[in-house]
PDB file of C-alpha atoms in Angstrom:
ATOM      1  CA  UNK A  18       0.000   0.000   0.000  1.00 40.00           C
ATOM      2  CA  UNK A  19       1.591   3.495  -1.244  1.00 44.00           C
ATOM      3  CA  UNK A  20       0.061   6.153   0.322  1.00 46.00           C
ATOM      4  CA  UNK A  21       0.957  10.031   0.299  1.00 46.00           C
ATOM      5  CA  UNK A  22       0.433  11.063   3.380  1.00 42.00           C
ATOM      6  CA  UNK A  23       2.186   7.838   4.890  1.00 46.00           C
ATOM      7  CA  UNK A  24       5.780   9.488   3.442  1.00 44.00           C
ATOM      8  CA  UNK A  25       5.036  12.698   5.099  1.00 45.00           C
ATOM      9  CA  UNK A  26       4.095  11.299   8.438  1.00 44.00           C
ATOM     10  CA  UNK A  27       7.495   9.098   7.990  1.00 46.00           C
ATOM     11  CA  UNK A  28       9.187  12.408   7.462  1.00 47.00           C
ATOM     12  CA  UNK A  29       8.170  13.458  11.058  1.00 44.00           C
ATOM     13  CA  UNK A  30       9.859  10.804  12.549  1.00 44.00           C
ATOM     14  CA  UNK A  31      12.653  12.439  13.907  1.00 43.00           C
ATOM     15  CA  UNK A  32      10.225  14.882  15.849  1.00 45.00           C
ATOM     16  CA  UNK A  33       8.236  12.341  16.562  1.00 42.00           C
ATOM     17  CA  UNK A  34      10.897  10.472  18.554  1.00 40.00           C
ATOM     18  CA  UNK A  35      12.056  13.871  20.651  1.00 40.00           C
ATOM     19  CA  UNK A  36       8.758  13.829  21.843  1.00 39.00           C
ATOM     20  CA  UNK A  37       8.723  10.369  22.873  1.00 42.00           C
ATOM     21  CA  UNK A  38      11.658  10.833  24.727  1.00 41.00           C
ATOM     22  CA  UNK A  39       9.989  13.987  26.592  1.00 41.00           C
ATOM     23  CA  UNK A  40       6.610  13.275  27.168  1.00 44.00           C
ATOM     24  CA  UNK A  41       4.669  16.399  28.318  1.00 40.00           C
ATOM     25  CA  UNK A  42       3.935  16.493  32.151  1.00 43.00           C
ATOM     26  CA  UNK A  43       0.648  16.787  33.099  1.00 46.00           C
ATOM     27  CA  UNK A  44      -1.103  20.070  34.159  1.00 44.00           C
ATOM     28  CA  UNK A  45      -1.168  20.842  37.665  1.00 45.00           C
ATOM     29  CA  UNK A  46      -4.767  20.748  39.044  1.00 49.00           C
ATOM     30  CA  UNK A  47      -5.815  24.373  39.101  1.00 49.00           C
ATOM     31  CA  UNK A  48      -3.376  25.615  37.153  1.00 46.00           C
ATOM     32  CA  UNK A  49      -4.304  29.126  35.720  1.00 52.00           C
ATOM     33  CA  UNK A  50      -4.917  28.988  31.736  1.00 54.00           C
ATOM     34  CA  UNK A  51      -1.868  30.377  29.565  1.00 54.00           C
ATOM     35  CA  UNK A  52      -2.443  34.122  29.185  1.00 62.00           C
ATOM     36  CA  UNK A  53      -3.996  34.166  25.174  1.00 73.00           C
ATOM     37  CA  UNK A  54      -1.337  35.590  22.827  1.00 78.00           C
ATOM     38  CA  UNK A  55      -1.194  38.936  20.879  1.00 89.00           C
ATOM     39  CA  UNK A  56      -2.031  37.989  17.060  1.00 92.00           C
ATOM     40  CA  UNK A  57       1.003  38.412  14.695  1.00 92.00           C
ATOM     41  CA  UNK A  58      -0.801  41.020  12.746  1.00 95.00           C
ATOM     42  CA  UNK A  59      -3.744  41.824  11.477  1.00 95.00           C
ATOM     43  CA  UNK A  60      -4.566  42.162   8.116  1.00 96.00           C
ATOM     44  CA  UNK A  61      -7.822  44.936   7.233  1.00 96.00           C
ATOM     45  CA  UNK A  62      -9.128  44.107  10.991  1.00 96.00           C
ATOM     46  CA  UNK A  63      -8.484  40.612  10.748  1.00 95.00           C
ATOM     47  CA  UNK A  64      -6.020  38.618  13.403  1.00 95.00           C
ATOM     48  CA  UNK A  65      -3.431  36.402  12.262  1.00 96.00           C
ATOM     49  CA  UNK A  66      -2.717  34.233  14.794  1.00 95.00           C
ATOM     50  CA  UNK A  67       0.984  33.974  16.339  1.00 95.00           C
ATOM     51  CA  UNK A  68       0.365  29.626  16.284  1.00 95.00           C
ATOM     52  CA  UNK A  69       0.689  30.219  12.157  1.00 95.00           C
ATOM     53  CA  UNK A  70       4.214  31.661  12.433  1.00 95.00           C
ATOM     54  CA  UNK A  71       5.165  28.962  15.207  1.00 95.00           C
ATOM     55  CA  UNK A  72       3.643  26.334  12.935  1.00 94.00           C
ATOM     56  CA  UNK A  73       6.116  27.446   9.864  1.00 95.00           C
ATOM     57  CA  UNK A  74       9.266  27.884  12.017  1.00 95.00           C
ATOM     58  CA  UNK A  75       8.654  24.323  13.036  1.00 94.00           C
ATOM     59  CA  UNK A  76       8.515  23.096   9.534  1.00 93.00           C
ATOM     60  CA  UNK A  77      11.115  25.081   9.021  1.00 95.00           C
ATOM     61  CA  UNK A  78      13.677  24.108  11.237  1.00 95.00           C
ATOM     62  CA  UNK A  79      13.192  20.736  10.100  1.00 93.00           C
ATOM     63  CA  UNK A  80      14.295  21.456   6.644  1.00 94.00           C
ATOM     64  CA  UNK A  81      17.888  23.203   8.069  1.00 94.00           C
ATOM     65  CA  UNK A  82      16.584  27.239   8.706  1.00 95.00           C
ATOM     66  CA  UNK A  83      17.762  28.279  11.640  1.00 96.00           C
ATOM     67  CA  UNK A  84      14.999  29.759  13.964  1.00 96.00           C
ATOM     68  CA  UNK A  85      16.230  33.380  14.534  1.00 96.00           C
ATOM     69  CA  UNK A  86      14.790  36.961  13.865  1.00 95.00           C
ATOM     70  CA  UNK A  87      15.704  37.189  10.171  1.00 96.00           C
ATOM     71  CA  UNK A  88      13.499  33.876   9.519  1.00 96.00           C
ATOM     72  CA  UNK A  89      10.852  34.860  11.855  1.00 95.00           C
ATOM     73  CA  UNK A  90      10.520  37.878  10.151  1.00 96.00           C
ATOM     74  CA  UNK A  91      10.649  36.534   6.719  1.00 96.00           C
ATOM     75  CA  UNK A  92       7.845  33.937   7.881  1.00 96.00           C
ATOM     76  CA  UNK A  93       5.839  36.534   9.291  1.00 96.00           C
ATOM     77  CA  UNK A  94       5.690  38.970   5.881  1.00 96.00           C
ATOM     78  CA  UNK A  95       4.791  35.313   4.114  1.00 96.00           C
ATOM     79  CA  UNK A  96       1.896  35.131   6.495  1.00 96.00           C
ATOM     80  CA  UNK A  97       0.639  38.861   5.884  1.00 96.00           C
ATOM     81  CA  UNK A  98       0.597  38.004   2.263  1.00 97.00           C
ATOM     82  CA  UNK A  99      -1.163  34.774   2.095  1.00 97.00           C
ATOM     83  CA  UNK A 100      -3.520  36.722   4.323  1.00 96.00           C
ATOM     84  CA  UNK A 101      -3.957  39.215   1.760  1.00 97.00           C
ATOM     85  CA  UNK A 102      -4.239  37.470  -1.159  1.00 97.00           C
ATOM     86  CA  UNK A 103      -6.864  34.925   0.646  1.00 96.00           C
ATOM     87  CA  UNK A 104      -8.936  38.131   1.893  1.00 97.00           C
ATOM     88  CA  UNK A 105      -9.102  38.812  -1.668  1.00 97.00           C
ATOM     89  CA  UNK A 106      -9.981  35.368  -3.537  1.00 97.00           C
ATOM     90  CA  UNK A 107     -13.032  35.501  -0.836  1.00 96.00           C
ATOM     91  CA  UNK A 108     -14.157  38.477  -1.985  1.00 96.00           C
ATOM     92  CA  UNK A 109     -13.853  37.692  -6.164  1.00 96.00           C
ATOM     93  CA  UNK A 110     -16.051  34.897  -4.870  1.00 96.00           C
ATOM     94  CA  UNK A 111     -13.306  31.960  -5.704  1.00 96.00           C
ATOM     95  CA  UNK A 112     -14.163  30.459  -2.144  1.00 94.00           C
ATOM     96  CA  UNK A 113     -17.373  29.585  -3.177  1.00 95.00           C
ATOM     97  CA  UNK A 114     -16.131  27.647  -6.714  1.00 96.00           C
ATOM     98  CA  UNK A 115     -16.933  23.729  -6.242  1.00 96.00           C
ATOM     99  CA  UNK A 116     -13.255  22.909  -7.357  1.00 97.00           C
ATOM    100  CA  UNK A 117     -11.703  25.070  -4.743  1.00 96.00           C
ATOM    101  CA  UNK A 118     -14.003  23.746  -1.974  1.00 96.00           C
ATOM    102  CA  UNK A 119     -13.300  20.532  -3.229  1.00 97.00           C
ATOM    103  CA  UNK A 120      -9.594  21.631  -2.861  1.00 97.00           C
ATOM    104  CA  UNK A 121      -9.784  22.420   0.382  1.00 96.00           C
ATOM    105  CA  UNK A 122     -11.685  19.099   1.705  1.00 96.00           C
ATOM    106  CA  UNK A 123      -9.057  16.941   0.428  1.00 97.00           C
ATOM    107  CA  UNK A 124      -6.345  19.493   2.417  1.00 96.00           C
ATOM    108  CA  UNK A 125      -8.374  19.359   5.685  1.00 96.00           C
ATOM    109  CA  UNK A 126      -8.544  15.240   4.863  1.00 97.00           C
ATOM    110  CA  UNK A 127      -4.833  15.064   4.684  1.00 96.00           C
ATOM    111  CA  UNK A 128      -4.086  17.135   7.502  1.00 95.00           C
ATOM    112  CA  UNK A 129      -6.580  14.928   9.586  1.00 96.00           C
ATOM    113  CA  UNK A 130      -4.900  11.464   8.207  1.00 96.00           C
ATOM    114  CA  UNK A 131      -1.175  13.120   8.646  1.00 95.00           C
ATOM    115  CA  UNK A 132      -2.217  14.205  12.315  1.00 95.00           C
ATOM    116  CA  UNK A 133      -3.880  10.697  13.391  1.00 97.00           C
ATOM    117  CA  UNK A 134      -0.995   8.733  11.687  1.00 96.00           C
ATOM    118  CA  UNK A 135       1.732  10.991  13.346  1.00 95.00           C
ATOM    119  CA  UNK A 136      -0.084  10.153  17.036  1.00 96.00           C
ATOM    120  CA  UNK A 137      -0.568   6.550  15.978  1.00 97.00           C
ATOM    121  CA  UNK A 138       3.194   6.684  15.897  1.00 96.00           C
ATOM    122  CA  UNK A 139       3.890   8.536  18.933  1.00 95.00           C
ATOM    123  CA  UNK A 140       2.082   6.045  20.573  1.00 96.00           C
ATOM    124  CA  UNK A 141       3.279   2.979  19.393  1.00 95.00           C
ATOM    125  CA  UNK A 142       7.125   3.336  18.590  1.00 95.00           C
ATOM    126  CA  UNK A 143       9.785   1.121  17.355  1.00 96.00           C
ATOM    127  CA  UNK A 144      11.653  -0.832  20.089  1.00 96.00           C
ATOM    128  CA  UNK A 145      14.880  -1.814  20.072  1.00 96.00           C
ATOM    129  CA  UNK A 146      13.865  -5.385  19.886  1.00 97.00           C
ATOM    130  CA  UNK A 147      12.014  -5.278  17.189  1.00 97.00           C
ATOM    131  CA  UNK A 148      14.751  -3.271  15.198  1.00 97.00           C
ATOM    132  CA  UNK A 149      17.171  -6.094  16.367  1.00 97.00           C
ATOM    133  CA  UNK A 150      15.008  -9.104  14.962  1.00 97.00           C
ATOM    134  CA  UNK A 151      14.355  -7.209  11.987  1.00 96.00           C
ATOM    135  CA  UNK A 152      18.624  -7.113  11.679  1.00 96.00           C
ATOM    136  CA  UNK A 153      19.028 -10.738  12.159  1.00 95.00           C
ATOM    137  CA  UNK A 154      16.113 -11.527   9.899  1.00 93.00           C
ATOM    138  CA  UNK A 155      17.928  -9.397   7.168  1.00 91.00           C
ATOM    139  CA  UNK A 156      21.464 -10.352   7.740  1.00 91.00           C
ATOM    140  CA  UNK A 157      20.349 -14.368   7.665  1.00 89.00           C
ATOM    141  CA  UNK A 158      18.352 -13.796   4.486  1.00 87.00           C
ATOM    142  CA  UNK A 159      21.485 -11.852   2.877  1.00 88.00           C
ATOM    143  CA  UNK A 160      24.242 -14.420   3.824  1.00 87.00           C
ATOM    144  CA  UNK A 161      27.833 -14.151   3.624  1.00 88.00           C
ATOM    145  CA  UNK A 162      28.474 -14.396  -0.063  1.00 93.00           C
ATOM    146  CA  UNK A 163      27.429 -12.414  -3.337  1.00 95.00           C
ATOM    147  CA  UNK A 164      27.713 -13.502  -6.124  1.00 97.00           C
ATOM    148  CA  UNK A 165      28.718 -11.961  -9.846  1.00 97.00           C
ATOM    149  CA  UNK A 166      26.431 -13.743 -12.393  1.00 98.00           C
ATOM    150  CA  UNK A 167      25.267 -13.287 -16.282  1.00 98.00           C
ATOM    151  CA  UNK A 168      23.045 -14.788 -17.586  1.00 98.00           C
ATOM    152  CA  UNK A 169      21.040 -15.527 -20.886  1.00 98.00           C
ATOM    153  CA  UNK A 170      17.204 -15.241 -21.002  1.00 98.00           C
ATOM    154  CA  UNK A 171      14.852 -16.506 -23.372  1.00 98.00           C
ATOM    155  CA  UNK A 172      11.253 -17.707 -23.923  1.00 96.00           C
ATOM    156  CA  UNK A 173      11.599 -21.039 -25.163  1.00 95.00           C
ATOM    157  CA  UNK A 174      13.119 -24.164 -23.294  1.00 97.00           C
ATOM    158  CA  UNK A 175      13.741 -25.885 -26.707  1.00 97.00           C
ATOM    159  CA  UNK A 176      16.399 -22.319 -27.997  1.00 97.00           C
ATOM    160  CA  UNK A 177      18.093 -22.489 -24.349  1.00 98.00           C
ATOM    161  CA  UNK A 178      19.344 -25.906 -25.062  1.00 98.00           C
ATOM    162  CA  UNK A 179      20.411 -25.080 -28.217  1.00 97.00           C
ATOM    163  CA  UNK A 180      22.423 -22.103 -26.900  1.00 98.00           C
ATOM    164  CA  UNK A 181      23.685 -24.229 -24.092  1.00 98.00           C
ATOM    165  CA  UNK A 182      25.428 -26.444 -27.379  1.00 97.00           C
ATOM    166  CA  UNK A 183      26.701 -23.295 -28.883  1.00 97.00           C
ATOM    167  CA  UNK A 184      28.532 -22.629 -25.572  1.00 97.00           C
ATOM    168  CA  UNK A 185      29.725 -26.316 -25.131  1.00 97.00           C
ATOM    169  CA  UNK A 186      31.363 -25.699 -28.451  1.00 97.00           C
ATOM    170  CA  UNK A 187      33.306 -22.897 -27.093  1.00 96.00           C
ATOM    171  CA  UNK A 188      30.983 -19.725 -28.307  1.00 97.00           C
ATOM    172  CA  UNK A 189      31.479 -16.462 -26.603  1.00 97.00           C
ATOM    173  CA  UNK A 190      28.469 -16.596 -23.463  1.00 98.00           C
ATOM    174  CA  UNK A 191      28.821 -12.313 -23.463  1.00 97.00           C
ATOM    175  CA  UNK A 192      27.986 -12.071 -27.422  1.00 97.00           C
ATOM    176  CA  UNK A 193      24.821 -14.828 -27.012  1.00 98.00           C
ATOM    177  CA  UNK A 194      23.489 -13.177 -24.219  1.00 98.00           C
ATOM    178  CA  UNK A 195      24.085  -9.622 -26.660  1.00 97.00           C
ATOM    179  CA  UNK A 196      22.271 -11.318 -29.239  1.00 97.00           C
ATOM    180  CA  UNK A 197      19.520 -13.348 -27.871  1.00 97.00           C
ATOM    181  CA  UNK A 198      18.757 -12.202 -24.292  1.00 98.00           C
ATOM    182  CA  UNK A 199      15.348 -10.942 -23.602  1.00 97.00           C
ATOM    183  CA  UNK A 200      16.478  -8.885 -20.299  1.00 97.00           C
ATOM    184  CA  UNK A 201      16.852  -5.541 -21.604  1.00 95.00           C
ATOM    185  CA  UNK A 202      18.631  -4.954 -18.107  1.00 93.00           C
ATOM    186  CA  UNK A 203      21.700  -7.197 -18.786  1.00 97.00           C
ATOM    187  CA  UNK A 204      21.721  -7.664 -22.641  1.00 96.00           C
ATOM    188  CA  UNK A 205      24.068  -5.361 -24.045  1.00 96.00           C
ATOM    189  CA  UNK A 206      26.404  -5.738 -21.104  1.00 97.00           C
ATOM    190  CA  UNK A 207      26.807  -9.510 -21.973  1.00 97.00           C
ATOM    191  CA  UNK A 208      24.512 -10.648 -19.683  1.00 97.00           C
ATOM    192  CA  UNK A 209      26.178  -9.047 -16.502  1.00 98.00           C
ATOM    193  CA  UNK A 210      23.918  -9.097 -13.557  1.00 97.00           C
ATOM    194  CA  UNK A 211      26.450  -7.519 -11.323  1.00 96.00           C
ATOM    195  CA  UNK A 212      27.709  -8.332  -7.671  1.00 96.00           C
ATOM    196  CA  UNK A 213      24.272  -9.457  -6.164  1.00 94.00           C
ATOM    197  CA  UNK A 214      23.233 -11.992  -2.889  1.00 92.00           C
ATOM    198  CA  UNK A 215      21.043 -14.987  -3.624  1.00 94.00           C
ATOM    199  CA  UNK A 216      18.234 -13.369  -2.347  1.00 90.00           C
ATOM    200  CA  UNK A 217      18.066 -10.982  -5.177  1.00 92.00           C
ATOM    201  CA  UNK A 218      16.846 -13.532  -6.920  1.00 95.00           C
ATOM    202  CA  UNK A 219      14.290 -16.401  -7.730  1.00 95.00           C
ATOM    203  CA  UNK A 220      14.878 -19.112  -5.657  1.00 94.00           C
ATOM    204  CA  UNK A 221      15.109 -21.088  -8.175  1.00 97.00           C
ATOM    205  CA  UNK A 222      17.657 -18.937  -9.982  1.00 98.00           C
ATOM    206  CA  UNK A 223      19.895 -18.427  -7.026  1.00 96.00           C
ATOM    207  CA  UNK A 224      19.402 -22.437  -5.846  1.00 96.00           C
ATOM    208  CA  UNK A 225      20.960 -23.144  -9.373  1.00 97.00           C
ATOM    209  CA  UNK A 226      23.808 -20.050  -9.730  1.00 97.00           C
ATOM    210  CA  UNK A 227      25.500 -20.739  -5.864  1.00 96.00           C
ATOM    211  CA  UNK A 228      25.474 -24.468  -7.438  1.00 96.00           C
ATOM    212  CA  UNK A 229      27.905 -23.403  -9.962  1.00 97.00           C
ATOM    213  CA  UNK A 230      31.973 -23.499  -9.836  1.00 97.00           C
ATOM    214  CA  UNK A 231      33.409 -20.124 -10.388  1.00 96.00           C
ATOM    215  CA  UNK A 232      33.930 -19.835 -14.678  1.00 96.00           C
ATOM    216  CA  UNK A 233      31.104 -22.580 -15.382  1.00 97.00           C
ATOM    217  CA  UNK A 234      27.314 -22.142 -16.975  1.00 98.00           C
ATOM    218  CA  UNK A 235      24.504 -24.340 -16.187  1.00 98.00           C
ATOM    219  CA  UNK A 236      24.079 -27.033 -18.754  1.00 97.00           C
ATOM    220  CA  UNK A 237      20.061 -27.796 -18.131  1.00 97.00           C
ATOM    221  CA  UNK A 238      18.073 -24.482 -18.962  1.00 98.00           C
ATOM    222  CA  UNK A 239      16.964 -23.120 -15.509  1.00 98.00           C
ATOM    223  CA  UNK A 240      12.848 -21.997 -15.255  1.00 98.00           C
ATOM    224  CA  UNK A 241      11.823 -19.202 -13.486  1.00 97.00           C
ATOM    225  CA  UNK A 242       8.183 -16.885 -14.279  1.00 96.00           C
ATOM    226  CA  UNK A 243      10.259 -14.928 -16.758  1.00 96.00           C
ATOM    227  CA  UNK A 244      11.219 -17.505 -18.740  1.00 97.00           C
ATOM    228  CA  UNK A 245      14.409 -20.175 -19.358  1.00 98.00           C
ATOM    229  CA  UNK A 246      17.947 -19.074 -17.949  1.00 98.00           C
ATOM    230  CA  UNK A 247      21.164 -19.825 -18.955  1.00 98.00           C
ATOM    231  CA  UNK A 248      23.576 -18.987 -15.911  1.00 98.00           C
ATOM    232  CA  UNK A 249      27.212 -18.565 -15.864  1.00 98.00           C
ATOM    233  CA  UNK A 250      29.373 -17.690 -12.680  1.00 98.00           C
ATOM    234  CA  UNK A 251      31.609 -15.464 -12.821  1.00 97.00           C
ATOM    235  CA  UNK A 252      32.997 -14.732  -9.307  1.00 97.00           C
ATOM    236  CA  UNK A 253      32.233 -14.816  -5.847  1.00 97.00           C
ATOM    237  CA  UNK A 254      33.223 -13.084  -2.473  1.00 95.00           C
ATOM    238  CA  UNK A 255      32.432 -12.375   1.024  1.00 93.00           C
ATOM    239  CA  UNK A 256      29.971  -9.686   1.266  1.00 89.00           C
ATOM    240  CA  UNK A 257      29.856  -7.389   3.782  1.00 87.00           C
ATOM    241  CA  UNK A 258      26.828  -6.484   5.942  1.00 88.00           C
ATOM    242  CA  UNK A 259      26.491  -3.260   7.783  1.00 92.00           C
ATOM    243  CA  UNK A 260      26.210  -2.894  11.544  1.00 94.00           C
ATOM    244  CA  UNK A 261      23.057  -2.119  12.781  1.00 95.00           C
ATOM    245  CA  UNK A 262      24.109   1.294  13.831  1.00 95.00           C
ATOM    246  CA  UNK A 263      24.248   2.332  10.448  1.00 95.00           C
ATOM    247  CA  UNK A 264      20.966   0.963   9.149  1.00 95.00           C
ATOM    248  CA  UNK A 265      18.957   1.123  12.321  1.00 96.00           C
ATOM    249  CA  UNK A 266      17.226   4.688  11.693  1.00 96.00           C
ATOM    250  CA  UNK A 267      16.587   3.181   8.329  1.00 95.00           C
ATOM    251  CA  UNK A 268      15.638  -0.283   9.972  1.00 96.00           C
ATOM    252  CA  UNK A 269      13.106   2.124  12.690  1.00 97.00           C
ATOM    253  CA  UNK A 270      11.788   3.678   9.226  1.00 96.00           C
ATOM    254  CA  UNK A 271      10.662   0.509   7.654  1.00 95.00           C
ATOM    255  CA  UNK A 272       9.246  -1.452  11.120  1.00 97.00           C
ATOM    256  CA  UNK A 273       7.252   2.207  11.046  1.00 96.00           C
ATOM    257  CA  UNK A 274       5.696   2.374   7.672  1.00 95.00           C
ATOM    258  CA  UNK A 275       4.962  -1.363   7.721  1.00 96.00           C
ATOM    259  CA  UNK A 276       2.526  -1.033  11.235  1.00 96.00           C
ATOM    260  CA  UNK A 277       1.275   1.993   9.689  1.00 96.00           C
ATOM    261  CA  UNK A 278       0.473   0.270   6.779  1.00 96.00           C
ATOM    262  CA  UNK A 279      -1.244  -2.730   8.796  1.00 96.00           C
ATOM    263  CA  UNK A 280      -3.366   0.375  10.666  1.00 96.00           C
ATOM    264  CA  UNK A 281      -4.462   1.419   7.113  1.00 96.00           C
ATOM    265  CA  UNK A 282      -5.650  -2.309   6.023  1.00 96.00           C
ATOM    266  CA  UNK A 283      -7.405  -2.818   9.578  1.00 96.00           C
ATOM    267  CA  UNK A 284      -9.277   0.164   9.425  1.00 96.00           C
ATOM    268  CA  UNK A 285     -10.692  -0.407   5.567  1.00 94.00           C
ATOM    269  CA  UNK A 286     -11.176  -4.077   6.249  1.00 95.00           C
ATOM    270  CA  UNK A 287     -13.642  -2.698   9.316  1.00 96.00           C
ATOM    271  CA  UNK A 288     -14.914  -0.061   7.079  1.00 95.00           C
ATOM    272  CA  UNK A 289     -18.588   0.011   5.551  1.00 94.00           C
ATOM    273  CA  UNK A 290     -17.178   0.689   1.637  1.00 91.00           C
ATOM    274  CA  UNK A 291     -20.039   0.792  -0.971  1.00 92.00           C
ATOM    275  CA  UNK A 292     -19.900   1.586  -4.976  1.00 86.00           C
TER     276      UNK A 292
END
């Protein structure tokens, strides 16, 4: 499932997990009510509220501006303007056009799904166990080898033998592959499927190239869904897998979009949808 808005609650992540570190303390019973702020302006008698500059800083900051005067102020003239210009589409009437309030029920929509998927996060977050069985699941599935293959793919079982006797007889495996190979990928570079682990590939593929001796091509044509293979090793070497400080935001990313996924599925599958 690809959703839009699930990227830009992703994006939030690293706020996100600031907050989870600092949860806000509760308000002391009786506590007197925050003294209501000045507006930041106001624009032919009407307020812009000070949250709208605090809003942009935020967004902002996260993209590298540093929060000081000079952006605050630049912020703030953006907000007189947008202020303007919307005091004036209301009053040529564009407000009332169906595609513009159309327009701005999808905006509130997304800001409603961004701001329920960001708290869905906040509240359930990534441990470090699941991060670490995520690691091991990877790094078992990857091995400790990758492999440098070509190959030769075509349609028919009855042409892969017959290429499989041109190569017996000592023909080039880099100019077959040029000229009858139906991967456009790998084609005109002989076949070349580059340094790659097993599980890159169909099983059945990968059962048959870690099979081979370094140098040697399979002599039975190997099925897969895309059609009959002729595989030739090339090389092989120890691969090297990261350590999971280097993948683990990326690891925390993945674990995240894949629950929020499952929250998407769960909801529709609970979900009255008619035609």
């Amino acid at each position: 499932m690809k959703l839009a808005v699930l990227i830009a609650a992703l994006a939030l992540l690293p706020n996100l997990a600031a907050a989870q570190d600092k949860p806000a303390a509760p308000a002391a019973k009786g506590a007197a009510a925050a003294p209501k702020e000045p507006p930041l302006a106001k624009v032919n008698g009407v307020a812009v509220p000070s949250s709208r500059l605090d809003l942009l800083m935020q967004q902002q900051k996260s993209r590298g501006a540093p929060d000081n005067p000079s952006t605050r102020q630049m912020l703030r003239e953006e907000l007189v303007n947008r202020e303007v210009v919307a005091q004036e589409a209301q009053r040529a009437g564009l407000g009332k056009k169906p595609e513009v309030q159309t327009q701005l029920d999808m905006a509130r929509q997304e800001i409603l799904v961004s701001a329920y998927l960001r708290d869905y996060v906040q509240k359930h977050p990534v441990s470090d166990d699941e991060v670490q069985k995520e690691y091991e699941r990877a790094k078992a599935q990857t091995g400790d080898k990758e492999y440098r293959a070509r190959h030769i793919l075509v349609d028919d079982e009855a042409q892969a033998k017959s290429l499989i006797g041109e190569l017996k007889k000592g023909a080039s495996f880099s100019e077959l592959a040029q000229k009858n190979s139906k991967d456009p990928g790998s084609k005109e570079r002989g076949g070349d499927l580059d340094w790659n682990v097993p599980a890159a590939f169909d099983k059945t593929f990968s059962d048959a190239m870690v099979g081979l001796d370094k140098g040697k091509f399979t002599e039975t044509p190997v099925h897969t869904r895309f059609g009959y293979h002729i595989i030739q090793l090339d090389d092989v070497r120890q691969t090297h897998f990261p350590a999971l400080a280097e993948v683990k935001p990326r690891i925390q990313q993945q674990i995240t979009q894949h629950k929020i996924e499952e929250l998407v599925r769960g909801l529709r599958a609970k979900a009255k949808v008619e035609e």
